Coordinates of C-alpha atoms and ligand atoms in Angstrom, one line a residue:
X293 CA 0.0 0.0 0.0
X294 CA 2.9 2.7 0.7
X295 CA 4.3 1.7 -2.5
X296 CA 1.1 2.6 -4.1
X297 CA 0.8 5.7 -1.8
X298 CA 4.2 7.4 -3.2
X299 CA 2.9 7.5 -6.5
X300 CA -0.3 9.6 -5.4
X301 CA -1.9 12.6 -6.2
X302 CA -0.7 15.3 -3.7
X303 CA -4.4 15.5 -3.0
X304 CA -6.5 13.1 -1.3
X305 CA -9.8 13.3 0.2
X306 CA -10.9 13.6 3.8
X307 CA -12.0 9.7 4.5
X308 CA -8.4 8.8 3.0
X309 CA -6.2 11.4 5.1
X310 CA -8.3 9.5 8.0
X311 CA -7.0 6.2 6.9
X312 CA -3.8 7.4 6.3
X313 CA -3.3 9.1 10.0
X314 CA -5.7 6.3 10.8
X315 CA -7.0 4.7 13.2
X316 CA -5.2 5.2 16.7
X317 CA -9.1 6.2 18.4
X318 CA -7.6 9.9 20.0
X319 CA -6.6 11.0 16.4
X320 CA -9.6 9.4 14.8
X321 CA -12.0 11.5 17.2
X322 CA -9.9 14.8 16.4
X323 CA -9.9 14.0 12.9
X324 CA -13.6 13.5 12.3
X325 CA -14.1 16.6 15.3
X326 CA -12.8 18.9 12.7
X327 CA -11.7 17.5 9.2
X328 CA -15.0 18.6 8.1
X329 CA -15.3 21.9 6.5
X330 CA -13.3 23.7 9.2
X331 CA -12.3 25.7 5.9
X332 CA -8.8 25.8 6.8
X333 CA -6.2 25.8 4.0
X334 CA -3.5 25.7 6.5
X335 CA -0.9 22.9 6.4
X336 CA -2.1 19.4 6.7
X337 CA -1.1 19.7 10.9
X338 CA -2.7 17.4 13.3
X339 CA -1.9 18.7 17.1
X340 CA -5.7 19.4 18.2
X341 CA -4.4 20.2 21.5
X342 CA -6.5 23.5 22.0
X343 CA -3.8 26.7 23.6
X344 CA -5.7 28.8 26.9
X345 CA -5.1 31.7 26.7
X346 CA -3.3 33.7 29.4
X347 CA -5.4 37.1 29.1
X348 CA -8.2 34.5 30.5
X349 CA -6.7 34.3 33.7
X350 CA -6.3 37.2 36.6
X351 CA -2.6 36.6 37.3
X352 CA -0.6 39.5 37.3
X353 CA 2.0 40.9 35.2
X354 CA 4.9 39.1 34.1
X355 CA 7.6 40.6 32.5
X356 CA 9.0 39.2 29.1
X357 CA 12.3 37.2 30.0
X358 CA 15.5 38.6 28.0
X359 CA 17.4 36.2 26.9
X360 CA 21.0 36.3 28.6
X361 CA 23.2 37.0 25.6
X362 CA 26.6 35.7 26.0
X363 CA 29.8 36.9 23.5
X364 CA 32.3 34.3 24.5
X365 CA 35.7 35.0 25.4
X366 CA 38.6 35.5 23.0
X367 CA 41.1 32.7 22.9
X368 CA 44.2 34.5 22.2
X369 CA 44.7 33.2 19.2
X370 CA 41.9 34.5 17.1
X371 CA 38.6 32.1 17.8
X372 CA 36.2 32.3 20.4
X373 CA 35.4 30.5 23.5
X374 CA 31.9 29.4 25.0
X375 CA 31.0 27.2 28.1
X376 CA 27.3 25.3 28.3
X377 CA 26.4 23.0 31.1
X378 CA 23.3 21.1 30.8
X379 CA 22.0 21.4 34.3
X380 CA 19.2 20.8 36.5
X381 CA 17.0 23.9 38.0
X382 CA 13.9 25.9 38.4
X383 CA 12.0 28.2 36.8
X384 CA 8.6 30.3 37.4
X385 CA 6.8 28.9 33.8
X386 CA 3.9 29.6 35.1
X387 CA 3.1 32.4 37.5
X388 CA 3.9 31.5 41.4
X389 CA 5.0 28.3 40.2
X390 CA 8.1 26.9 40.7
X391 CA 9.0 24.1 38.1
X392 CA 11.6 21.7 38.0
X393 CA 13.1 21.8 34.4
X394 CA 16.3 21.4 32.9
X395 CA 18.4 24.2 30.8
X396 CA 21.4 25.0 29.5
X397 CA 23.3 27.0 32.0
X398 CA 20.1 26.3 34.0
X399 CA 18.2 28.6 32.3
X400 CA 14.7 27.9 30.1
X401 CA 15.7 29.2 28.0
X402 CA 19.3 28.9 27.7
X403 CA 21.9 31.4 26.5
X404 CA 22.4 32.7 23.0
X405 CA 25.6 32.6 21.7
X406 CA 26.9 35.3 19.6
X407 CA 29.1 33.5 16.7
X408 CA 30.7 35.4 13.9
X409 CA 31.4 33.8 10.4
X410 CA 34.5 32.4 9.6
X411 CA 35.9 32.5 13.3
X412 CA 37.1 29.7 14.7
X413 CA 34.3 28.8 17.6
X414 CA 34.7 26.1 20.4
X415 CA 32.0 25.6 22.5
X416 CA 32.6 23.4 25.3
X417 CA 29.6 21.3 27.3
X418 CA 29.6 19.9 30.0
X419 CA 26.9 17.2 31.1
X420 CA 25.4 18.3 34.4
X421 CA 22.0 16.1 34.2
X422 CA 21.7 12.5 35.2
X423 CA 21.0 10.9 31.9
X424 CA 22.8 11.2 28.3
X425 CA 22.6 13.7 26.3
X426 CA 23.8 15.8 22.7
X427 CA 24.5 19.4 22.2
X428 CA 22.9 19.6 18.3
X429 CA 23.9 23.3 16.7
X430 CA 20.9 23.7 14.3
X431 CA 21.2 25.2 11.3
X432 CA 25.2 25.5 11.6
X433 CA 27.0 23.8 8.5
X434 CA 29.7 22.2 10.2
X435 CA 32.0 18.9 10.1
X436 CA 29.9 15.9 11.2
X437 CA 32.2 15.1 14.1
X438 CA 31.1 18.1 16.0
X439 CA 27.3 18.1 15.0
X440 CA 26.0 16.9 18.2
X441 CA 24.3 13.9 16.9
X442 CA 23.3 10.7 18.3
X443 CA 26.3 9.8 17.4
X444 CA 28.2 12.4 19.4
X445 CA 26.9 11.1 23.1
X446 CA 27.8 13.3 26.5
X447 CA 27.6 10.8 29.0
X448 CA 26.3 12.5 33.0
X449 CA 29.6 14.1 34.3
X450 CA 31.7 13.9 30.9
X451 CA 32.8 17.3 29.0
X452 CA 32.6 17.6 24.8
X453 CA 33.5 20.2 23.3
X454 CA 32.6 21.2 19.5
X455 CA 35.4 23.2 17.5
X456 CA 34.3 24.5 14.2
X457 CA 34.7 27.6 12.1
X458 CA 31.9 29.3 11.6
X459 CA 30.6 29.0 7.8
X460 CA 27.0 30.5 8.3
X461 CA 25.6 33.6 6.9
X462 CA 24.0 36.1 9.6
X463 CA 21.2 34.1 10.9
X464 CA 19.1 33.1 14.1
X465 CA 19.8 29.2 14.7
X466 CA 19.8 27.5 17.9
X467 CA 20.7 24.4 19.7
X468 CA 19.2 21.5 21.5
X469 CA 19.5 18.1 22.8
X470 CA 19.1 15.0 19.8
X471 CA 19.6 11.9 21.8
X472 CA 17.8 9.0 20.1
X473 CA 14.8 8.2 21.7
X474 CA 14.8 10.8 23.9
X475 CA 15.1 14.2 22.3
X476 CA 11.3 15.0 22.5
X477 CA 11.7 14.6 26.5
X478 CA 14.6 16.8 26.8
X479 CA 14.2 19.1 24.9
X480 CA 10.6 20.2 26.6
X481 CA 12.6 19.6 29.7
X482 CA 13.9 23.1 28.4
X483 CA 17.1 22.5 26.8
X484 CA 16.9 24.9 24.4
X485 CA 19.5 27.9 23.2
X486 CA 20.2 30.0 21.0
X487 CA 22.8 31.0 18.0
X488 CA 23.1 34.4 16.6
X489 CA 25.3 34.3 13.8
X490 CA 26.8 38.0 12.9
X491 CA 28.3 38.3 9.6
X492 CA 29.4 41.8 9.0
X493 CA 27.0 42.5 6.0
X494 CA 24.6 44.1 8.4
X495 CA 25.7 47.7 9.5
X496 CA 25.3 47.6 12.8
X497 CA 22.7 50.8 11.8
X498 CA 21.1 49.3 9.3
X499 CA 19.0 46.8 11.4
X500 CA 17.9 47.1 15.6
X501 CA 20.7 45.0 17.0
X502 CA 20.4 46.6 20.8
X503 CA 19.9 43.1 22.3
X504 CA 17.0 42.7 24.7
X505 CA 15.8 46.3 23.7
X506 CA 15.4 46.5 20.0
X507 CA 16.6 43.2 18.8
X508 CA 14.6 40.5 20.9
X509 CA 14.7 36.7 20.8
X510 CA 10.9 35.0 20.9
X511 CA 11.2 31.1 21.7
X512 CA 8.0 29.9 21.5
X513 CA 7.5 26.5 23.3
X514 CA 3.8 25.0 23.9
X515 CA 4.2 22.4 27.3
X516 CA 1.4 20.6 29.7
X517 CA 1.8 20.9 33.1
X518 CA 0.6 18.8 36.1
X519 CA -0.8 19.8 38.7
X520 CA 1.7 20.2 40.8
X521 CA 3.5 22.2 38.5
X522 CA 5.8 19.6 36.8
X523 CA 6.5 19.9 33.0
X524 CA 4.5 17.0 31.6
X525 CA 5.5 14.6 28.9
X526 CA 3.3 11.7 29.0
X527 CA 2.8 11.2 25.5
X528 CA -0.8 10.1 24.9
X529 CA -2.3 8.1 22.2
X530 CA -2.7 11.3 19.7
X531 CA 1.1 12.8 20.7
X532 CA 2.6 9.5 19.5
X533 CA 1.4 9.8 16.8
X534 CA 0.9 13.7 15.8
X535 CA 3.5 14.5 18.0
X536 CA 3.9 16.2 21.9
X537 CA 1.3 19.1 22.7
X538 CA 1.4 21.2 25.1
X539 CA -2.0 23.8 26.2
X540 CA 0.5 26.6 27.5
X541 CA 2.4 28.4 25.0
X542 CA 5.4 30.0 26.6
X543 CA 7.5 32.7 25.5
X544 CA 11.4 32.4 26.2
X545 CA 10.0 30.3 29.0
X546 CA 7.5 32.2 30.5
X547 CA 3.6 31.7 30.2
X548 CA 1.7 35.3 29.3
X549 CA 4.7 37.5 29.8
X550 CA 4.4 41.0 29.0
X551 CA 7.3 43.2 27.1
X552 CA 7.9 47.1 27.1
X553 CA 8.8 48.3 23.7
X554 CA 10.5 51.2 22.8
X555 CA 8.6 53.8 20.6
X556 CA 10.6 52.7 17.5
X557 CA 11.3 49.9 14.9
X558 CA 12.0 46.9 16.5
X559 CA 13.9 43.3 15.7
X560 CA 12.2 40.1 16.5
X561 CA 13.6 36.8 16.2
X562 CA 11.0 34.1 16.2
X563 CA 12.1 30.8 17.0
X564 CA 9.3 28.0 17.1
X565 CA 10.8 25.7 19.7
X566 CA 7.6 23.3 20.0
X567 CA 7.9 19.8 19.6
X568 CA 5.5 19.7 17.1
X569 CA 2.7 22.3 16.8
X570 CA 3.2 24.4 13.5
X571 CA 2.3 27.9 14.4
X572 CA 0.8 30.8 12.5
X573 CA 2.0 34.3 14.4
X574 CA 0.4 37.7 13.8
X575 CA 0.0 41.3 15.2
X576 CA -3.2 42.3 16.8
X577 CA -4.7 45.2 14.8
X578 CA -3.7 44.0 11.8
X579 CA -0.1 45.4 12.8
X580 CA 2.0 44.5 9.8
X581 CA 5.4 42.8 10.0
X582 CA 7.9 43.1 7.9
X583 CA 10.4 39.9 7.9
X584 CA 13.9 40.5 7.0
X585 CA 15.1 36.8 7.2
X586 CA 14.0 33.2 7.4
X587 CA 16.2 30.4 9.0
X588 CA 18.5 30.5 6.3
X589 CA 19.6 34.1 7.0
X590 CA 18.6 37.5 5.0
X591 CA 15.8 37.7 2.2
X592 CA 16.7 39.4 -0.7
X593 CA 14.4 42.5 0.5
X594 CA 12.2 42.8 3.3
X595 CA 8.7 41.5 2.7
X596 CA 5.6 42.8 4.6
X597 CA 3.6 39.7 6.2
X598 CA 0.4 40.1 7.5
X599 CA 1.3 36.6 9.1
X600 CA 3.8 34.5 9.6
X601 CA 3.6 30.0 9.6
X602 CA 6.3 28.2 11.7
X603 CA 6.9 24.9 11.9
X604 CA 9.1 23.2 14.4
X605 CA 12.9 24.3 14.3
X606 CA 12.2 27.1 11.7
X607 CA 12.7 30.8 12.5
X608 CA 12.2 34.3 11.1
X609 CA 12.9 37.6 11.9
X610 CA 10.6 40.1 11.4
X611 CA 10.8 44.3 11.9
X612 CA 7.3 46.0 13.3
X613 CA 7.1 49.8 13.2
X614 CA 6.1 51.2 17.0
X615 CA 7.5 54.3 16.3
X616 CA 4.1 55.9 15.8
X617 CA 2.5 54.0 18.6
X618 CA 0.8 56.2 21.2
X619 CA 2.3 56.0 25.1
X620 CA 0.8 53.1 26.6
X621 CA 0.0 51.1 23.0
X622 CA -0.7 47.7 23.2
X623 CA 0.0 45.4 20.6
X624 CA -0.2 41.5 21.2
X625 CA 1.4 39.1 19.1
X626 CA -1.2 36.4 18.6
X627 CA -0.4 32.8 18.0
X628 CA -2.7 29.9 16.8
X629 CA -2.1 26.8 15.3
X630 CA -1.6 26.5 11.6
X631 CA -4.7 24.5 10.2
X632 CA -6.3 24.8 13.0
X633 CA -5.8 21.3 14.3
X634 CA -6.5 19.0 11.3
X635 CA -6.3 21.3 8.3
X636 CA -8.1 21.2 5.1
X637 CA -5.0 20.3 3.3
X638 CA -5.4 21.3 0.2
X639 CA -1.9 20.8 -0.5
X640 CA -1.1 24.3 0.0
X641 CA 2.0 23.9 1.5
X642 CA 4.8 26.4 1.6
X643 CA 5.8 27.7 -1.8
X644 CA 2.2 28.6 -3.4
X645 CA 1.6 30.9 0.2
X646 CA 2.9 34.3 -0.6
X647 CA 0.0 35.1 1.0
X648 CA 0.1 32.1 3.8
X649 CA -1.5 32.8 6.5
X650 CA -3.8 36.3 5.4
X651 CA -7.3 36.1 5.0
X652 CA -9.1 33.2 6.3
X653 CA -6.3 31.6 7.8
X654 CA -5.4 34.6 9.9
X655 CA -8.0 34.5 12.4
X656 CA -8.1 30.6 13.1
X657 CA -9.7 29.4 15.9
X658 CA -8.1 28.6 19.1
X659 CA -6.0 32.3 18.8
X660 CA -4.1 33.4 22.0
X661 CA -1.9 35.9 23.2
X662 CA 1.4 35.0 23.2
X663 CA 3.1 38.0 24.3
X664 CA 2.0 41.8 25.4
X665 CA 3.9 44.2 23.9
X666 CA 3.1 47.0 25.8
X667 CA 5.0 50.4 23.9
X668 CA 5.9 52.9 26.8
X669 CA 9.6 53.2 26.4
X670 CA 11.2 56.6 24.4
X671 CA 13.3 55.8 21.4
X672 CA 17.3 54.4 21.7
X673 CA 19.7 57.0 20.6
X674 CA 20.5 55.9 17.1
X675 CA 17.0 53.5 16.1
X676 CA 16.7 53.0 12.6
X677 CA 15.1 55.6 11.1
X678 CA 13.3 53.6 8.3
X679 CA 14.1 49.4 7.1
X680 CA 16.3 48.9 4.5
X681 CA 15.3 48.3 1.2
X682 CA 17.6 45.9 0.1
X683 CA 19.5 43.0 2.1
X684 CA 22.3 41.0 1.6
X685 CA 21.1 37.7 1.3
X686 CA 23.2 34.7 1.0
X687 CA 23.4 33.4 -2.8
X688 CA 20.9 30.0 -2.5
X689 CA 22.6 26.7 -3.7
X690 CA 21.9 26.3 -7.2
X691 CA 21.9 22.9 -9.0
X692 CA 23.4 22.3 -12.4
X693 CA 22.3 19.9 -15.4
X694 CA 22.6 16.2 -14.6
X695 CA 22.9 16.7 -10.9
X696 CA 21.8 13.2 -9.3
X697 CA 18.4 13.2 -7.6
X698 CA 17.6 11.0 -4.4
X699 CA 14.1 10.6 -3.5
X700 CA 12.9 10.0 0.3
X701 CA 9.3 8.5 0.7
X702 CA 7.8 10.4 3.9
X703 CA 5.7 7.0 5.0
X704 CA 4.4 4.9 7.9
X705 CA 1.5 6.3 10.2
X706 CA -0.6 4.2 9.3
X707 CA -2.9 2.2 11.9
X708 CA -0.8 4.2 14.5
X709 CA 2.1 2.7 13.4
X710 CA 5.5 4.9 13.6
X711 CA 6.2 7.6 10.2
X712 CA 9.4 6.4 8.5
X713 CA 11.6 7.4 5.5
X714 CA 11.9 5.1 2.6
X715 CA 9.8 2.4 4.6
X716 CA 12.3 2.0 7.3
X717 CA 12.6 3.3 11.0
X718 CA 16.0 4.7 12.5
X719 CA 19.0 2.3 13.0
X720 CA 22.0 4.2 14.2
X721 CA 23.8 1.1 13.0
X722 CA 22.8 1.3 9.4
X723 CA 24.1 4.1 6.8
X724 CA 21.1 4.9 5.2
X725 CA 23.0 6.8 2.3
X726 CA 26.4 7.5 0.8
X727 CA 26.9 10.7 -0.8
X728 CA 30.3 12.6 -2.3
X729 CA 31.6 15.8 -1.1
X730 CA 31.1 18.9 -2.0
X731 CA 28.4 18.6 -5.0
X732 CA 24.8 19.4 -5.3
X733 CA 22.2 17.3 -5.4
X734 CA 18.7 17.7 -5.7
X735 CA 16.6 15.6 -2.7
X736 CA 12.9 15.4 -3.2
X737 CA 10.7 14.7 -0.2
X738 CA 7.7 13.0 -1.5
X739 CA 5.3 13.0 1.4
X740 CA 2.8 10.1 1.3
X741 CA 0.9 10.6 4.8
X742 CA -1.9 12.7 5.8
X743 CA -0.1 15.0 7.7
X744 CA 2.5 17.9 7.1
X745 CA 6.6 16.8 7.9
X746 CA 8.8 19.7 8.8
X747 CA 12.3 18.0 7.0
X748 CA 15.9 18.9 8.7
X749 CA 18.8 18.0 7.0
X750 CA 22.1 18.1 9.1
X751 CA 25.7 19.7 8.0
X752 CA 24.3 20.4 4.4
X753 CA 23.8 24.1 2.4
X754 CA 20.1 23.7 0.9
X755 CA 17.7 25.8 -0.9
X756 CA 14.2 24.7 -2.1
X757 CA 13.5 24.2 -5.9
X758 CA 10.5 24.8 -7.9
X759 CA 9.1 22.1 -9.6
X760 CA 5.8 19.4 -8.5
X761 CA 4.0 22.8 -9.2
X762 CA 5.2 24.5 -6.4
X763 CA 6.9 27.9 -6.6
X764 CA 8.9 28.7 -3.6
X765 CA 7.5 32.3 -2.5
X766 CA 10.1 34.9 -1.5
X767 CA 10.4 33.9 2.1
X768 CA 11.0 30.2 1.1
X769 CA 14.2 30.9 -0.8
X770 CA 17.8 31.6 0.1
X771 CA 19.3 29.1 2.5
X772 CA 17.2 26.5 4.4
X773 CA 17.8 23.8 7.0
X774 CA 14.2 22.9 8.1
X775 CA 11.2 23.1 5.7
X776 CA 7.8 21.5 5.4
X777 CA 6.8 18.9 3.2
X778 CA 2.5 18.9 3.6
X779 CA 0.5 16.1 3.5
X780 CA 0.8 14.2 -0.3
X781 CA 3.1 16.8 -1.4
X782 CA 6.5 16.7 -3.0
X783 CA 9.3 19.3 -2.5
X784 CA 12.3 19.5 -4.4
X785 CA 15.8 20.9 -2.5
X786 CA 19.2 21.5 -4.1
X787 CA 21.4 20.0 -1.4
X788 CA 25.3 20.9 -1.4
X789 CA 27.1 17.8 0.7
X790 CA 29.7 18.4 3.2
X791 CA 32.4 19.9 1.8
X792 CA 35.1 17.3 3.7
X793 CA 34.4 13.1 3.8
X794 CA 33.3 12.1 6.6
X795 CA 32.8 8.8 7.8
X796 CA 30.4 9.9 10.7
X797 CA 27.0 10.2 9.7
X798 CA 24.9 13.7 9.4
X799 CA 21.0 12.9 10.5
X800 CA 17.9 13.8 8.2
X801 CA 15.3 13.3 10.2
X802 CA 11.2 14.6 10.9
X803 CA 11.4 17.9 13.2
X804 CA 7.9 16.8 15.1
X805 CA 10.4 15.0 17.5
X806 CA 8.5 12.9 18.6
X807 CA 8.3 11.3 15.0
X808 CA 11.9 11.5 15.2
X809 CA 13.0 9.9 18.4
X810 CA 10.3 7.0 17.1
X811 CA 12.1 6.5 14.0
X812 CA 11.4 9.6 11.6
X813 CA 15.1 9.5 10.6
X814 CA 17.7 8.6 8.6
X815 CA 21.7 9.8 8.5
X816 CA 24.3 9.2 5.6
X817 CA 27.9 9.7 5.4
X818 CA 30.1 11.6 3.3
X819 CA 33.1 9.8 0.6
Ligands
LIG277 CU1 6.9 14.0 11.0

């Protein structure tokens, strides 16, 4: 039948998607709750998990936690230095609460470190927590041996250290545990950080870089909770299958926090850090946002969104205009989730959405308030005056004539049984692939389940290609690490290999982790 299934239309109907998902009862009863004519176009998502909304509740004021930015420390002989520790602690999530967790440095959540291309970078970590673990830099190209793999194990008490040059454009990336089997689990634990690449293309002018002030990091995380406060990750019938949700969405750890902006244009950084909810993020009052980046790094030009879809791992950076906001303005940045539970999936994916996520899609059901932004602050000396018009993307990997193409079948799922790639589940004892250094090669994800597959590929330079009548919109192009493949649809990406063989494999893998650490993954090496 999955034979069969690869060769489908990207489109299927309604009573098929629900074989396809099939059958575990939870997702069955979602499915038929709202596969009917919810409307949506959104992707083809399945967490049904429904988010509360914190302006429901009478707690008081939080403010927005700034993530602690940290430089490094020069080496003396050119490269940079950075120390992690993956440590126990305790954090107020949720208001008066104090939950056990565990972060990077002991915060949820953890640092972000400020890495410059084409220095020479180590970043020692050190295992604090009880249980294995992996330091995975996503988005960094870098040599296999350092990527932080499963294959690159910190056991409780032992040190690693990664030492790379940087090769990355400017960009927002970030890091997290990728343990086999248990990367879901930590990572909602709160092991989570972040990487702000700096490349020297950006005048320090020509963008809000004032971190914390102008330039703000978002890491938006959905988790469940007990009730005595623990992080929850029981994974029930539905979250096996669709993946873990959460009913809480936090913001850099931190349930309905409130943030004072200045009276100026402002940076964010958007980093959806959920296991697997895909989330659309917009303004309230139609505030328009004006993204200056994706994952990859810059956009050509910046691009007004009246919305912005994230799946999980992806980022954007966006610029919003408060500099004619009135003392005291409120604006909320409202998230929901894309599809609304089970989309429509019309196989709108990515690519045909230059206008994903405007008009119906915009006001899905189930929207909450992520974060207050409340604008009472007086402009920094020297804000940007106005956005640039141009940016200085990085050139996208372009493929040439003859360039060999590798399919991967997006599979499994069905009768609750686990997604795979190509038919087969995970073996970290079995190279799934061989590929040679430093070509391109085009990869084409052809997804034949009933739900949308956010796709990472590790230690590669990739770009998406036209082609299976998709059109990547502006925001799709330039560089890409994580990317969504929707339900029966096929994507196309020019894929440069590692530059260096490698006998250690690089992972490409489903970023719903919990299709991941149940098998959602493959990894090849490099000759
Ligand atoms: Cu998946």
């Amino acid at each position: 039948m999955n034979a069969a299934l690869t060769t489908a239309s990207k489109r299927i109907d309604e009573r098929r998607r629900a074989l396809l998902l099939g059958a575990a009862g939870a997702s069955l009863t979602q499915l038929s709750g709202c596969g009917g004519g919810g409307g949506s176009s959104m992707m083809s998502q399945s967490v049904s998990v429904a988010l509360v909304d914190p302006a429901a509740s009478a707690a008081t004021e939080r403010s927005l936690p700034i993530v602690q930015q940290d430089i490094g420390l020069a080496d003396g002989r050119g490269g940079r230095q950075f120390a992690l520790t993956a440590q126990r602690g305790v954090s107020q999530l949720l208001s008066g609460v104090d939950t056990p967790m565990q972060g990077y440095n002991g915060a949820l959540p953890g640092p972000a470190l400020r890495l410059r291309t084409g220095e020479r970078t180590t970043i020692r970590v050190r295992n604090g927590l009880d249980e294995i673990t992996t330091v995975h830099w996503h988005g960094l190209v870098l040599p296999a041996e350092v990527d932080g793999g499963p294959h690159q194990p910190i056991a409780p008490g032992a040190n690693w250290e990664a030492s790379f040059t940087v090769a990355n454009p400017a960009s927002t990336c970030w890091f997290h545990p990728h343990v086999h089997g248990s990367t879901g689990r930590q990572v909602v634990s709160g092991l989570t950080g972040l990487l702000i690449v700096d490349d020297g293309t950006v005048a320090p002018s020509a963008l809000p870089d004032t971190w914390g002030v102008d330039d703000l990091v978002l890491v938006l995380q959905d988790k469940r909770f007990t009730a005595d406060g623990r992080i929850d990750y029981t994974l029930t019938a539905s979250d096996q299958l669709v993946g873990y949700a959460g009913n809480r969405l936090l913001v850099n750890g931190m349930f309905g926090p409130t943030w004072r902006a200045p009276r100026q244009w402002v940076r964010l950084r958007l980093l959806n850090g959920c296991n697997a909810r895909i989330l659309m993020l917009r303004l309230s009052d139609s505030v328009p946002m004006l993204q200056v980046a994706n994952e990859g790094g810059m956009l050509a030009a910046p691009l007004a969104r009246s919305a912005i879809t994230l799946a999980p791992g992806e980022r954007a950076e966006v610029l919003v205009d408060f500099g004619n906001a009135h003392a005291g303005q409120v604006t909320r940045l409202l998230a929901s989730t894309a599809g609304g539970g089970m989309g429509g999936g019309t196989g709108m994916g990515m690519g045909m959405g230059t206008g994903m996520g405007m008009g119906t899609g915009a006001a899905a059901d189930n929207e909450v308030t992520a974060l207050v932004m409340r604008i009472d602050l007086p402009p920094q000396p020297g804000a940007m005056p106005s956005p640039p018009t141009r940016l200085s993307p990085a050139p996208a990997v372009s493929v040439g004539a003859g360039a060999t193409v590798r399919t991967f079948s997006l599979d499994g799922g069905m009768m609750g049984s686990p997604f795979t790639i190509n038919g087969r589940r995970f073996d970290i004892d079995r190279i799934d692939l061989t590929v040679p250094a430093g070509v391109v090669e085009v990869w084409r994800f052809v997804n034949a389940t009933g739900m949308a597959h956010p796709m990472h590929v590790h230690g590669v330079r990739m770009s998406l290609l036209s082609g299976d009548g998709i059109t990547p919109a502006p925001h799709e192009q330039g560089l890409r690490d994580t990317f969504v493949v929707d339900a029966m649809q096929t994507i196309s990406v020019a894929v440069q290999t590692p530059l260096m063989p490698s006998r250690v494999p690089l992972m490409f893998h489903c970023h719903i982790l919990e299709h991941e650490d149940r098998g959602m993954m493959g990894q090849f090496i490099t000759a």
